[in-house]
Coordinates of C-alpha atoms and ligand atoms in Angstrom, one line a residue:
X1 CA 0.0 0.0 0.0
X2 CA 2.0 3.6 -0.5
X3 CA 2.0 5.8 1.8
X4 CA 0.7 8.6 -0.2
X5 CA -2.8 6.9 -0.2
X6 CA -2.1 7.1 3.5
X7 CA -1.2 10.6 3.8
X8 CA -4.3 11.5 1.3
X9 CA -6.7 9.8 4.0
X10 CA -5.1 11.6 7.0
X11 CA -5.3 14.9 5.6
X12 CA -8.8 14.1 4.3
X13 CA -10.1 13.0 8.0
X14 CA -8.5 16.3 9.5
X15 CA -10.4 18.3 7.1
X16 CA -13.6 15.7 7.8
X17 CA -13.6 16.2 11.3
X18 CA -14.7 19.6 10.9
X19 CA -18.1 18.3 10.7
X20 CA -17.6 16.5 14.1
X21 CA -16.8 19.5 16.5
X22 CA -15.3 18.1 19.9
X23 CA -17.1 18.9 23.8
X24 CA -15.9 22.4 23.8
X25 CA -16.7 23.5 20.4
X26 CA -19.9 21.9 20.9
X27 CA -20.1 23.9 24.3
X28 CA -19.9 27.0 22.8
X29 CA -21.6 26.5 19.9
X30 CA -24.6 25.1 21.9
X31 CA -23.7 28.3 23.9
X32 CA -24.6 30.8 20.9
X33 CA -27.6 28.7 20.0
X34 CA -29.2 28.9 23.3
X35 CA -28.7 32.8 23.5
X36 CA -30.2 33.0 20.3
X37 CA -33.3 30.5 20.7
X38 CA -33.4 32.8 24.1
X39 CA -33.6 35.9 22.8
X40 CA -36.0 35.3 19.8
X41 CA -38.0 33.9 22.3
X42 CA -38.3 37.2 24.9
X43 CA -38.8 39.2 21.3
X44 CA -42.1 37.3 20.9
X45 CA -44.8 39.4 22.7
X46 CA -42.8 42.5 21.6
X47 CA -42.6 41.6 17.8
X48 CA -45.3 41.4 15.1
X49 CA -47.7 39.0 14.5
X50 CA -47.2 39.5 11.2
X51 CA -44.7 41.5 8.9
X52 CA -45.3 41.8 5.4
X53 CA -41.9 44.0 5.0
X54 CA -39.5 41.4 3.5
X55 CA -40.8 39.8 1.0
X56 CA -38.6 41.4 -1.6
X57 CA -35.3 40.4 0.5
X58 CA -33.0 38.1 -1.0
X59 CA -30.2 37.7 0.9
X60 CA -31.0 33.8 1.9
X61 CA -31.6 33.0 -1.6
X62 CA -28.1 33.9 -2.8
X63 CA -26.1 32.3 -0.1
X64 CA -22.8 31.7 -0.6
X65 CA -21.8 28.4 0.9
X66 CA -18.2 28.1 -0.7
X67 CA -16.8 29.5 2.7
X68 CA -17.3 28.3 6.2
X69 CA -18.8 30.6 8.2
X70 CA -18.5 31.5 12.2
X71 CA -22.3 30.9 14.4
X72 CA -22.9 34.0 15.5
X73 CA -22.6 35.4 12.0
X74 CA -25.3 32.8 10.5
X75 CA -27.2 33.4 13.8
X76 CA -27.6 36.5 12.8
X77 CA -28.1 36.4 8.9
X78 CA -31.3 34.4 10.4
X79 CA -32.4 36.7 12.4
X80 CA -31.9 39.2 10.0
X81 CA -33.5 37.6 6.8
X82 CA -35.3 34.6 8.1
X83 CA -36.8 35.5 11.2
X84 CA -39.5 38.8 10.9
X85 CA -40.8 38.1 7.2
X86 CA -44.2 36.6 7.1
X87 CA -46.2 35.3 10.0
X88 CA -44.8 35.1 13.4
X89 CA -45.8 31.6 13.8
X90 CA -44.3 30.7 17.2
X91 CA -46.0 33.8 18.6
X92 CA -49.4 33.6 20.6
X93 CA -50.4 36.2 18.1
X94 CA -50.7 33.8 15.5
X95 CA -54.5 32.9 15.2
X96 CA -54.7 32.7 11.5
X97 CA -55.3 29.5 9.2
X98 CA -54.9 26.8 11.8
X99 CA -52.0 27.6 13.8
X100 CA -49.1 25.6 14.3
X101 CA -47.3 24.8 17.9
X102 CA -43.2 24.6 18.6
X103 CA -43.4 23.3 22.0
X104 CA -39.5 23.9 23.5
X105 CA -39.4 20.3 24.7
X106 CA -40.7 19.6 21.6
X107 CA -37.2 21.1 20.2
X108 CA -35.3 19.1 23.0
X109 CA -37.0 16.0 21.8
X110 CA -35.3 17.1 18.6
X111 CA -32.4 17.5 19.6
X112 CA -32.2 13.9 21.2
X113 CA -33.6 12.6 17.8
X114 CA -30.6 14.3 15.8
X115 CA -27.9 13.7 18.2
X116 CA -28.5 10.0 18.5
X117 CA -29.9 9.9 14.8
X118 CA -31.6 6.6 15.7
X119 CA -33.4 4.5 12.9
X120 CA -36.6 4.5 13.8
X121 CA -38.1 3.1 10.7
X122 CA -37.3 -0.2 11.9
X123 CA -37.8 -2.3 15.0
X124 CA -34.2 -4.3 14.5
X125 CA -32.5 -0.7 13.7
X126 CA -33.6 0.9 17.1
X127 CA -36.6 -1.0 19.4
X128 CA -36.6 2.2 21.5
X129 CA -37.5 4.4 19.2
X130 CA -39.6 2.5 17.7
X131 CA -41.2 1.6 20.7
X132 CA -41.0 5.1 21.6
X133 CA -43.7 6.0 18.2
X134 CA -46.0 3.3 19.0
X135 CA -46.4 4.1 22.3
X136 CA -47.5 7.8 20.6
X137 CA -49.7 5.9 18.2
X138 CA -50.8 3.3 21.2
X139 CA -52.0 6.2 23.5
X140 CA -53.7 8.6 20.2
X141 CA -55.5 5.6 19.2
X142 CA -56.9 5.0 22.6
X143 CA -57.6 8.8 23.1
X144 CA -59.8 8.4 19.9
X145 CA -61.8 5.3 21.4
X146 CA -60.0 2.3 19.4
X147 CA -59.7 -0.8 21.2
X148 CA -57.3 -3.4 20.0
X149 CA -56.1 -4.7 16.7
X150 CA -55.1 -0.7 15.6
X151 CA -52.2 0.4 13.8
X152 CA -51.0 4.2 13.0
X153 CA -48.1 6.1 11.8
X154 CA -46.5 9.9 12.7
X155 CA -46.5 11.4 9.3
X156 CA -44.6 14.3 8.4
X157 CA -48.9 16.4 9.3
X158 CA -51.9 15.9 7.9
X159 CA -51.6 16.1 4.2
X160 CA -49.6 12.7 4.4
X161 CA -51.4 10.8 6.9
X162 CA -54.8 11.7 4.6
X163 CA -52.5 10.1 1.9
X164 CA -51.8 7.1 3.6
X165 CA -55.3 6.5 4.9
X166 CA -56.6 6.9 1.1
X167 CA -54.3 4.4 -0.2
X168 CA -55.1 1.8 2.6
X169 CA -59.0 1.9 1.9
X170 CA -58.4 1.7 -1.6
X171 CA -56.4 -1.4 -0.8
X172 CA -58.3 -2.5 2.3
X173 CA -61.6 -2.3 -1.0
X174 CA -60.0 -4.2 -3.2
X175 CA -60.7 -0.7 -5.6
X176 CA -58.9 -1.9 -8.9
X177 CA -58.1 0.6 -12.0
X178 CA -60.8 -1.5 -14.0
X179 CA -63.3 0.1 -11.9
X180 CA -61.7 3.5 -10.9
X181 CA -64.6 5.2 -13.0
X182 CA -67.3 3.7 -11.4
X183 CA -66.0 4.3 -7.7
X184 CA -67.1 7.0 -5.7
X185 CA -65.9 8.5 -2.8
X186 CA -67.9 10.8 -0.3
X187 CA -66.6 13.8 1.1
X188 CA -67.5 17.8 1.5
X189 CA -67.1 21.6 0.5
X190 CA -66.2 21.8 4.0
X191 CA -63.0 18.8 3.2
X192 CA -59.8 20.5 3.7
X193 CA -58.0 20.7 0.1
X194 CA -55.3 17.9 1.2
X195 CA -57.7 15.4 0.7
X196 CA -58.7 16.3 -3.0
X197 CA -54.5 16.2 -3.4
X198 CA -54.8 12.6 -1.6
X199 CA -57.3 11.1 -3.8
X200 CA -55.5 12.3 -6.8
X201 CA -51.5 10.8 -5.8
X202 CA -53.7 7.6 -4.7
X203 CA -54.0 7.5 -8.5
X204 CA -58.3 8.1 -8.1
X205 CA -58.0 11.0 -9.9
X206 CA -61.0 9.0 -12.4
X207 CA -63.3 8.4 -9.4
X208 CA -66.1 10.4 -9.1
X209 CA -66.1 12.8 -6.2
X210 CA -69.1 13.8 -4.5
X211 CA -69.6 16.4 -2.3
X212 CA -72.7 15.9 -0.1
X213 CA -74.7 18.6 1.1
X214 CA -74.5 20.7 4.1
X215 CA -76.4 21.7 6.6
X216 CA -76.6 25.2 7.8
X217 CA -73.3 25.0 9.9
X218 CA -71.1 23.1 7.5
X219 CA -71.9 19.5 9.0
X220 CA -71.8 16.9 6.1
X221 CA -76.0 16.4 5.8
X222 CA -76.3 12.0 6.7
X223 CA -79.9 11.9 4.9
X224 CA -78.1 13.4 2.1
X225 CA -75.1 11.1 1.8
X226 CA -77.5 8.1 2.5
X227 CA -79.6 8.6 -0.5
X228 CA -76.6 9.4 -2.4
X229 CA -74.8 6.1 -2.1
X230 CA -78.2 4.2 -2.6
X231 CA -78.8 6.2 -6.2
X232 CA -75.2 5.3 -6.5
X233 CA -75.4 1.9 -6.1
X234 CA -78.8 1.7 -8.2
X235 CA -76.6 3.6 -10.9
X236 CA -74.2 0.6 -11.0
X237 CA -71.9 2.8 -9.1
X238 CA -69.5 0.9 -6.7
X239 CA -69.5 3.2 -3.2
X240 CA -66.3 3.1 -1.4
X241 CA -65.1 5.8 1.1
X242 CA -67.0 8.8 3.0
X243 CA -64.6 11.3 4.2
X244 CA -66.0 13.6 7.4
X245 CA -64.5 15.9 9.5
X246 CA -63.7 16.1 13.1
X247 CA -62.9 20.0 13.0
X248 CA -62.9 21.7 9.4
X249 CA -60.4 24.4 8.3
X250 CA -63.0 26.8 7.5
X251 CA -65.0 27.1 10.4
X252 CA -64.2 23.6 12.9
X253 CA -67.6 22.0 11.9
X254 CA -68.1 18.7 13.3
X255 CA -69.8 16.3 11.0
X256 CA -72.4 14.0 12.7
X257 CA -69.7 11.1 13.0
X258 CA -71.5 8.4 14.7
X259 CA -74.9 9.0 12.1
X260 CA -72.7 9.1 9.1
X261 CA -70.7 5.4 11.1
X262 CA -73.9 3.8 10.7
X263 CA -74.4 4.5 7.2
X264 CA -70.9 3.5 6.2
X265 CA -71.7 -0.1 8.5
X266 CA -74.8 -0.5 6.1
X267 CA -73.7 0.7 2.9
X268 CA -70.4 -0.8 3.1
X269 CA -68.1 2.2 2.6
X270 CA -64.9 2.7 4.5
X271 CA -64.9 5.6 6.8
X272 CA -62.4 8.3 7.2
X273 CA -62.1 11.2 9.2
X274 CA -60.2 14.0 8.8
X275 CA -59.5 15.5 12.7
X276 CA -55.9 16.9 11.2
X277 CA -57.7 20.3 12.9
X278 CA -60.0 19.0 15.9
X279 CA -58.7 15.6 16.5
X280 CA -56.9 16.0 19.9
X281 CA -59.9 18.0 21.4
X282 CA -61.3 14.6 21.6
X283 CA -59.0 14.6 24.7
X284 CA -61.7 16.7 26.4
X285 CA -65.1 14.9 28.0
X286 CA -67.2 17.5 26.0
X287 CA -65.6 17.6 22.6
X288 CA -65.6 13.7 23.1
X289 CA -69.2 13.6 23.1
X290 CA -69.5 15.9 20.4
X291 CA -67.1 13.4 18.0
X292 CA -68.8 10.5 19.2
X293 CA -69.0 8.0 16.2
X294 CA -65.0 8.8 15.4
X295 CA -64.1 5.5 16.9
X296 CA -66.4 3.7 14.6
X297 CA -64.1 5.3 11.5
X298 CA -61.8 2.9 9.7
X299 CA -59.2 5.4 10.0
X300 CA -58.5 9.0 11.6
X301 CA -56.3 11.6 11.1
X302 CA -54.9 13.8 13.7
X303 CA -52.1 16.5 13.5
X304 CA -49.9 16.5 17.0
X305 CA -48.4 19.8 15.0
X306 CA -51.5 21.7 15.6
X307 CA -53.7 19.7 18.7
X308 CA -50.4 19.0 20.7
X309 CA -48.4 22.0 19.6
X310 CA -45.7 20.2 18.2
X311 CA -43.4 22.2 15.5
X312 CA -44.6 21.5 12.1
X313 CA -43.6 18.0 11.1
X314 CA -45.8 15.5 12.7
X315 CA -49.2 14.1 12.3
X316 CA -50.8 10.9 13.0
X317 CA -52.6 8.3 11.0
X318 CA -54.9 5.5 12.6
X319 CA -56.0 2.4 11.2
X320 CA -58.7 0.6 13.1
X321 CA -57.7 -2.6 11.6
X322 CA -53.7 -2.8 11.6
X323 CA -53.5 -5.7 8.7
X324 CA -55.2 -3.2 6.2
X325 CA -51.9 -0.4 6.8
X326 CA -49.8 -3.5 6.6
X327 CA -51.6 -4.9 3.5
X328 CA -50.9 -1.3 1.8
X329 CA -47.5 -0.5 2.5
X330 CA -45.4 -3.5 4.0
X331 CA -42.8 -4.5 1.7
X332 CA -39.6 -6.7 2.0
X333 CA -36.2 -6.7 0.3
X334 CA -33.2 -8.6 0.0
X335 CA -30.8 -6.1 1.3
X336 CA -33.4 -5.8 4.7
X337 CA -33.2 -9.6 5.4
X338 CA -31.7 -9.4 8.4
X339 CA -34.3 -7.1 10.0
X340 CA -36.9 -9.3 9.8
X341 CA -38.5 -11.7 12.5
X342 CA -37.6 -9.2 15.3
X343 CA -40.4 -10.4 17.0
X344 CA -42.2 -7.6 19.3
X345 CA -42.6 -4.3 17.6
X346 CA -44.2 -3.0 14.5
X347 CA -41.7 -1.1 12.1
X348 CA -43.0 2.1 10.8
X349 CA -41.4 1.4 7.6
X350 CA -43.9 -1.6 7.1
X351 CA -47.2 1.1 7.6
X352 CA -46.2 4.2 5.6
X353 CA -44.4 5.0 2.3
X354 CA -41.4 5.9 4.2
X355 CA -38.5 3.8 5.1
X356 CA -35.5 6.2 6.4
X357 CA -37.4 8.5 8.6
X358 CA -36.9 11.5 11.1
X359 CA -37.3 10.1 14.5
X360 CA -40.3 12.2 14.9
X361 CA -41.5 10.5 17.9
X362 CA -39.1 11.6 20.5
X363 CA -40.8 15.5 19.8
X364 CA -44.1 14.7 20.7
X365 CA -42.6 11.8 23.7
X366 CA -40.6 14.2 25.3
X367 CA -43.2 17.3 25.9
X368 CA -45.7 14.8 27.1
X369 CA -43.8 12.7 29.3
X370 CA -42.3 16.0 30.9
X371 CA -45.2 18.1 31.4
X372 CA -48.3 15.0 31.2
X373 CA -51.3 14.9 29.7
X374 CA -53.5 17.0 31.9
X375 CA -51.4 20.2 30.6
X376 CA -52.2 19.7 27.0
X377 CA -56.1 19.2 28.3
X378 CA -55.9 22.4 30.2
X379 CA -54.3 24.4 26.9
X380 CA -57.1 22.4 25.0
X381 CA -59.9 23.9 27.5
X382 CA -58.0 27.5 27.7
X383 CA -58.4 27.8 23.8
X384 CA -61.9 26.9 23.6
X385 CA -62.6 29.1 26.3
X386 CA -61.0 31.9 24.5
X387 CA -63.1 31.4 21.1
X388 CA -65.8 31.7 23.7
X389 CA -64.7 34.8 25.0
X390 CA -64.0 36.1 21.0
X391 CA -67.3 35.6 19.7
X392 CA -68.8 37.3 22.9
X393 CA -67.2 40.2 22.6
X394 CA -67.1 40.6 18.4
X395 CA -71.1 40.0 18.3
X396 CA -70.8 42.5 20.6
X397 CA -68.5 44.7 18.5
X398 CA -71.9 44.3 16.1
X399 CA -69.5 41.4 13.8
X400 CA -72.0 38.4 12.8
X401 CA -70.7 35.1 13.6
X402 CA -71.4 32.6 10.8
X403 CA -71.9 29.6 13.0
X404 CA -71.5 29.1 16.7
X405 CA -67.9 27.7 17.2
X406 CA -68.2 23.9 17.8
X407 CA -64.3 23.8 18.7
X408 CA -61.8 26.9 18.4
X409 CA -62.3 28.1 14.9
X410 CA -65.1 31.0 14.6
X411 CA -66.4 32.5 11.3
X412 CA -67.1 36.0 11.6
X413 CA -68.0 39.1 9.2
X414 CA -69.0 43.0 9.4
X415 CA -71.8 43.6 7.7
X416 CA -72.1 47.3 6.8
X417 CA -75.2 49.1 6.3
X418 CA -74.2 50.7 3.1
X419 CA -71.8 49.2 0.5
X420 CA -70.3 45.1 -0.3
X421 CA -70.1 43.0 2.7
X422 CA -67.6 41.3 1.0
X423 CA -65.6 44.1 -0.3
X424 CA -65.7 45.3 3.4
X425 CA -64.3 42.2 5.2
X426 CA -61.6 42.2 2.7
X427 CA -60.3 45.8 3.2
X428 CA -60.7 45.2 6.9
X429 CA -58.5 42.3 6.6
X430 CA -55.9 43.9 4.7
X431 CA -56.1 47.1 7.1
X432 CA -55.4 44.1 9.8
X433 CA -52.2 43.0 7.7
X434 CA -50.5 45.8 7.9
X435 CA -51.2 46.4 11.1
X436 CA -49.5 42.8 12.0
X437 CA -49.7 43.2 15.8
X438 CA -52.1 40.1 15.9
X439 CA -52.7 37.8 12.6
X440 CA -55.7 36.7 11.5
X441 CA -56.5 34.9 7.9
X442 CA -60.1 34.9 5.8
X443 CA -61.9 32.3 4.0
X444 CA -64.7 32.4 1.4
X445 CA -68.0 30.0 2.0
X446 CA -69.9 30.2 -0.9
X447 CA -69.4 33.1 -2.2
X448 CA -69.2 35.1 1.2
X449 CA -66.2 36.5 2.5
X450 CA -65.7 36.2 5.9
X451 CA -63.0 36.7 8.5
X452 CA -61.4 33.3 10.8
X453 CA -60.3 33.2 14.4
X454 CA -58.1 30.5 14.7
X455 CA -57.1 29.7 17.9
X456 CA -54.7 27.0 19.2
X457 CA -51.4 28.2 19.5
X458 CA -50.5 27.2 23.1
X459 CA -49.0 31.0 23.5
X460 CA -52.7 32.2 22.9
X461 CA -53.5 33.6 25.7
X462 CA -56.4 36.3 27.1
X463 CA -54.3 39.5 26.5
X464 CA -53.5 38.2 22.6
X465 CA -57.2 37.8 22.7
X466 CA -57.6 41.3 24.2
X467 CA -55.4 43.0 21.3
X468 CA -57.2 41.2 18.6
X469 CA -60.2 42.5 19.6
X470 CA -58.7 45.8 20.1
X471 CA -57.2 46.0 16.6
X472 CA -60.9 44.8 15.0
X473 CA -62.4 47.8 17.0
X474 CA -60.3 50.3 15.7
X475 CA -59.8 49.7 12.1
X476 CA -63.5 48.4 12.1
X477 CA -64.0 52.4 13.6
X478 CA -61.8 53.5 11.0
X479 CA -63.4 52.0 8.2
X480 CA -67.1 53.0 9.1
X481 CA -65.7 57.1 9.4
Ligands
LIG1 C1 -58.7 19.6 8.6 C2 -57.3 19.6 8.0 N1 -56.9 18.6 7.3 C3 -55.7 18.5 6.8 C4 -54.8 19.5 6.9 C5 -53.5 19.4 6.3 O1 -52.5 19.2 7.2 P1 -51.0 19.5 7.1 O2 -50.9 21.0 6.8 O3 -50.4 19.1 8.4 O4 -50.5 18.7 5.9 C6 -55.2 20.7 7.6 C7 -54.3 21.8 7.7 O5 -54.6 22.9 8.2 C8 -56.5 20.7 8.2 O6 -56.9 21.8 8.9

């Protein structure tokens, strides 16, 4: 062997080990990250809710990355360029769309999860970790009313885990291409947009799609859907899947789960529900009763980055029936032979399309095994209480509230007595958006334009509340001049 091979490796790994900084480096780098992380976190309350200034900056599109760089200097590019643009996401002034969480022991659990960089895609790779997600899975499923013989999977949110749970009834069905134009699948105006997406990378783009009926507060109508599936089937039509919701986007209706369960038993169609929004209120005795029926679906979908105020990146699919995920996505391959018979644990690579994975588990274990479950009831409980307190005082602002909130979402509008309603709302939005102190988002329900409360950040507290309602008053006072 010559030694210049030798010499080229040595003076390679010098160079490598760059990317392995030893205890003190790490020290201080953790050092600088910390400070940051602290102060971005004081400059919360004090900063925008949302900043519409920095759209036009480029400075992290043209980064050079030919040169190392030191922390503090990339610390503060971020803060710079990255940080104020946009929506303040991690603030308690978020209450737009749905909003997202970013729980700090949810960045620990992170932390372990990179650090240790364990495998958990397979049972063999890491037990713990894996053991670690189905616990996660183990206790959702239970939350949600499943007994035994479930199966689930942390997704990367919602829009995933939808995906999975299409692609496992259309396998669970037996729904072949043959027939693809003669299936039908069940859903709403109210369905979040993920689904449609869902239905189409399932490859049931030819389906036909029906959107049932609604009643006056955007609950999927059963009578409606019940007679639809039997003209269906009188059609020569094959029914396969209803879709509900457990919490829509648009204004957190809950459809009558348990009616539209008995329909699917009778008819035959595999039922899915969409909780990506409300799911985890099903942690609270009331909200329970009002999603009774979701434990009869065949599969649920639940979003730990909005319900458990995780940081974007996780949701949660659950299959009643384990065998059917298997069915659709367990797979084995020569090079994996030695992973298999590990007798015990259920690998998340053989129940989603994923087989290297983030260990996304040890973000939602950590928080919940630190602070318990009661705290994430009590944040649940705290933010319906709030969209309580909201519509009170905007009715009494003289807003109109579309529907009374069933979870933490409300509808709401300004009808003037002169001039568009819609044009209205929308000016009063976009006087809100440059404002920024608190952020709020619209939506459009057939036709009208209305204004959304969204709350669930677990930074939402009674004084953002307070300076919402302040902002509305005054450019709503403004406005009316
Ligand atoms: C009801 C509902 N379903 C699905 C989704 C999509 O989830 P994600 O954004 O996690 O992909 C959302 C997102 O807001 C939602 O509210």
């Amino acid at each position: 062997m010559s030694q210049t091979l030798v010499d080229n490796i040595k003076a390679l790994e010098q160079s490598a080990s760059t990317l392995d900084p030893n205890a003190e480096e790490r020290n201080d780098a953790t050092q600088s990250l910390q400070r940051y992380a602290d102060a971005f976190l004081s400059r919360l309350d004090e900063n925008k809710s949302f900043i519409q200034d920095g759209y036009q900056d480029e400075a992290l599109s043209n980064t050079d990355f030919s040169q190392a760089s030191n922390i503090e200097e990339v610390l503060h590019l971020l803060e710079q360029h990255m940080e104020l643009p946009g929506i303040n996401t991690a603030s308690g002034g978020h209450l737009g769309y749905i909003p997202g969480g970013g729980l700090y022991a949810a960045a620990m659990g992170d932390y372990i999860a990179d650090v240790t960089n364990k495998y958990a895609g397979v049972f063999y790779a890491s037990p713990g970790a894996v053991r670690i997600e189905n616990a996660l899975i183990e206790w959702t499923g239970k939350m949600v009313g499943y007994k035994q013989g479930f199966g689930g999977n942390l997704t990367s949110g919602g829009s995933i885990a939808n995906l999975v749970a299409v692609t496992t009834a259309r396998d669970a069905k037996g729904i072949k291409a043959i027939n693809f134009h003669r299936t039908v699948i069940y859903t709403t105006l109210q369905a979040h947009h993920c689904v449609d997406k869902a239905i189409i990378i399932a490859g049931l783009r030819e389906c036909v799609i029906r959107k049932v009926a609604l009643d006056d507060c955007y609950r999927m109508d059963v009578i409606a859907l019940e007679q639809q599936i039997k003209e269906d089937r009188q059609a020569g039509l094959l029914p396969f899947m209803v879709i509900a919701n457990a919490g829509s986007t648009d204004v957190g209706a809950i459809d009558p789960l348990h009616a539209i369960s008995k329909v699917a038993k009778e008819q035959d169609v595999w039922m899915h529900v969409d909780g990506a929004y409300g799911g985890y209120f099903v942690m609270l005795n009331e909200q329970k009763q009002k999603m009774k029926g979701i434990e009869l679906a065949d599969s649920v979908v639940l979003d730990p980055h909005k319900g458990m105020f995780l940081p974007y990146g996780t949701g949660i699919v659950l299959v009643k029936q384990l065998h059917h995920l298997q069915n659709a996505f367990a797979y084995e391959a020569n090079y994996m032979q030695d992973t298999e018979g590990v007798a015990s644990g259920i690998s998340p690579a053989d129940v989603s399309p994923e087989l290297s994975k983030h260990f996304r588990g040890m973000r939602m274990w950590l928080p919940l095994k630190l602070y318990g479950e009661q705290a994430f009831k009590d944040c649940l409980q705290e933010k319906l209480l709030l969209t309580q307190y909201f519509t009170e005082k905007i009715k009494e602002l003289g807003f109109e509230v579309v529907c009374e909130p069933e979870l933490s979402v409300v509808a709401y509008r300004y009808v003037p007595e002169m001039g568009d309603a819609n044009e209205f709302n929308k000016t009063l939005l976009e006087k809100m958006h440059e404002d920024g102190e608190i952020f709020i988002s619209s939506t459009n329900l057939n036709g009208t334009y209305v204004l959304r409360f969204a709350c669930l950040s677990f930074r939402t507290h009674l004084s953002h509340v307070d300076r919402l309602i302040g902002m509305l008053e005054r450019h709503l006072k403004e406005l009316l001049r």
